[in-house]
């Protein structure tokens, strides 16, 4: 079994244990939602999750989706990011390397950055009278594609 499939099996197992402990129903829909995060390693908002579920022929209600996301957050299999006011994004939490997020403020696209230099800089930083355990770094700006579009539009003016 390759590493990716192994991770998918492990998270499925963890989810099963959690659902049993909480006496929640183990529905195929719940597992389908979990699986999306561990096959397609992107950052999803609720709308894009909904789309993928439809593509995979799962018909779930908004309520079911929200409810399942709460369960996945609660058992630490999914992480939630709040990028800006109304931008909630979710991503896999298990076996996910530390990375920084680059957020385009024009198209809301999220990119991951695994810049080792930046990571070491933060990890090695001593902070007076404080012991850091973890951190999130969000960098806001304009992505390449949007920058090009904006340039073109400005030229037209
Ligand atoms: Zn953009
Ligand atoms: Zn991420």
Coordinates of C-alpha atoms and ligand atoms in Angstrom, one line a residue:
X1 CA 0.0 0.0 0.0
X2 CA 1.5 3.4 -0.8
X3 CA 1.8 6.1 1.8
X4 CA -1.2 8.0 0.6
X5 CA -3.6 5.1 0.8
X6 CA -2.2 4.2 4.2
X7 CA -3.0 7.7 5.5
X8 CA -6.5 7.4 4.1
X9 CA -7.0 4.1 6.0
X10 CA -5.6 5.5 9.2
X11 CA -7.9 8.6 9.2
X12 CA -10.9 6.4 8.3
X13 CA -10.1 4.2 11.3
X14 CA -9.7 7.3 13.6
X15 CA -13.0 8.7 12.4
X16 CA -14.7 5.3 13.0
X17 CA -13.4 5.3 16.6
X18 CA -14.5 8.8 17.1
X19 CA -18.0 8.2 15.7
X20 CA -18.4 5.1 17.9
X21 CA -17.3 6.9 21.0
X22 CA -19.7 9.8 20.3
X23 CA -22.5 7.4 19.3
X24 CA -22.8 9.1 16.0
X25 CA -24.1 7.3 12.9
X26 CA -21.4 6.0 10.5
X27 CA -23.0 7.1 7.2
X28 CA -21.3 6.8 3.8
X29 CA -21.7 10.5 3.3
X30 CA -19.6 11.3 6.4
X31 CA -16.8 9.1 5.1
X32 CA -17.1 10.6 1.7
X33 CA -16.5 14.1 3.1
X34 CA -13.5 12.9 5.1
X35 CA -12.1 11.2 2.1
X36 CA -12.2 14.4 0.0
X37 CA -9.6 16.0 2.3
X38 CA -7.3 13.1 2.0
X39 CA -7.4 12.4 -1.7
X40 CA -7.5 16.0 -3.0
X41 CA -5.1 17.9 -0.8
X42 CA -6.5 21.3 -1.3
X43 CA -8.0 24.0 0.8
X44 CA -11.8 23.9 0.6
X45 CA -14.5 26.3 1.4
X46 CA -18.1 25.0 1.9
X47 CA -19.1 25.7 -1.7
X48 CA -16.1 23.8 -3.2
X49 CA -16.7 20.9 -0.8
X50 CA -20.3 20.8 -1.9
X51 CA -19.2 20.7 -5.6
X52 CA -16.8 17.8 -5.1
X53 CA -19.5 15.9 -3.2
X54 CA -21.8 16.4 -6.1
X55 CA -19.2 15.3 -8.6
X56 CA -18.8 12.1 -6.6
X57 CA -22.5 11.6 -6.7
X58 CA -23.2 12.2 -3.0
X59 CA -26.3 14.2 -2.4
X60 CA -26.1 15.7 1.0
X61 CA -27.9 18.6 2.6
X62 CA -26.1 21.7 3.8
X63 CA -27.0 20.7 7.3
X64 CA -25.3 17.3 7.0
X65 CA -22.3 18.9 5.5
X66 CA -22.0 21.5 8.3
X67 CA -22.7 18.9 10.9
X68 CA -20.0 16.5 9.5
X69 CA -17.5 19.4 9.3
X70 CA -18.0 20.0 13.0
X71 CA -17.3 16.4 13.8
X72 CA -14.2 16.4 11.7
X73 CA -12.9 19.5 13.4
X74 CA -13.7 18.1 16.8
X75 CA -11.7 14.9 16.2
X76 CA -8.8 16.9 14.7
X77 CA -8.9 15.3 11.3
X78 CA -9.6 18.6 9.6
X79 CA -8.3 22.1 10.3
X80 CA -10.2 25.3 9.9
X81 CA -8.6 28.6 8.8
X82 CA -10.3 32.0 8.9
X83 CA -8.7 34.0 6.1
X84 CA -10.3 37.4 6.3
X85 CA -13.8 38.3 7.2
X86 CA -16.0 35.7 5.5
X87 CA -13.4 33.3 4.2
X88 CA -13.4 30.0 6.1
X89 CA -11.2 27.3 4.6
X90 CA -10.7 23.7 5.6
X91 CA -7.8 21.3 5.0
X92 CA -6.6 17.9 6.2
X93 CA -4.9 18.0 9.6
X94 CA -3.4 14.5 9.9
X95 CA 0.0 14.0 8.4
X96 CA 0.0 17.5 7.0
X97 CA 3.4 19.2 6.8
X98 CA 3.7 22.7 8.4
X99 CA 3.2 25.3 5.7
X100 CA 2.4 28.9 5.4
X101 CA -0.6 30.3 3.4
X102 CA -0.6 32.8 0.7
X103 CA -4.0 34.4 0.2
X104 CA -4.9 36.4 -2.9
X105 CA -7.2 39.2 -1.9
X106 CA -8.5 39.6 -5.5
X107 CA -9.6 36.0 -6.3
X108 CA -9.4 34.4 -2.8
X109 CA -7.1 31.6 -4.1
X110 CA -5.1 29.9 -1.4
X111 CA -1.5 28.7 -2.0
X112 CA 0.8 26.8 0.2
X113 CA 4.3 27.9 0.9
X114 CA 6.8 25.5 2.4
X115 CA 9.6 28.1 2.5
X116 CA 12.2 26.4 4.7
X117 CA 14.1 29.6 5.4
X118 CA 11.0 31.4 6.7
X119 CA 10.0 28.4 8.8
X120 CA 13.4 28.1 10.5
X121 CA 13.4 31.8 11.1
X122 CA 10.2 31.6 13.1
X123 CA 11.0 28.3 14.8
X124 CA 14.4 29.6 16.0
X125 CA 13.1 32.9 17.2
X126 CA 13.3 33.4 20.9
X127 CA 10.5 35.3 22.5
X128 CA 10.9 36.8 25.9
X129 CA 8.9 35.2 28.7
X130 CA 6.9 33.1 26.3
X131 CA 7.1 29.6 25.0
X132 CA 5.6 29.1 21.6
X133 CA 4.0 25.8 20.8
X134 CA 2.7 26.3 17.2
X135 CA 1.8 29.1 14.9
X136 CA -0.1 30.0 11.7
X137 CA 1.2 32.4 9.2
X138 CA -1.1 34.0 6.6
X139 CA 0.4 36.2 4.0
X140 CA -2.1 38.4 2.0
X141 CA -1.4 39.8 -1.4
X142 CA -2.1 39.4 -5.1
X143 CA -1.5 36.2 -7.0
X144 CA 0.4 36.1 -10.4
X145 CA -2.7 35.6 -12.5
X146 CA -4.6 38.5 -10.8
X147 CA -1.5 40.7 -11.0
X148 CA -1.4 40.2 -14.8
X149 CA -5.1 40.8 -15.2
X150 CA -4.9 44.0 -13.2
X151 CA -1.9 45.2 -15.3
X152 CA -3.8 44.6 -18.5
X153 CA -6.9 46.5 -17.2
X154 CA -4.8 49.4 -16.1
X155 CA -3.2 49.6 -19.6
X156 CA -6.7 49.9 -21.2
X157 CA -7.6 52.9 -19.0
Ligands
LIG1 ZN1 -5.7 36.0 -7.5
LIG2 ZN1 -2.9 24.8 4.3

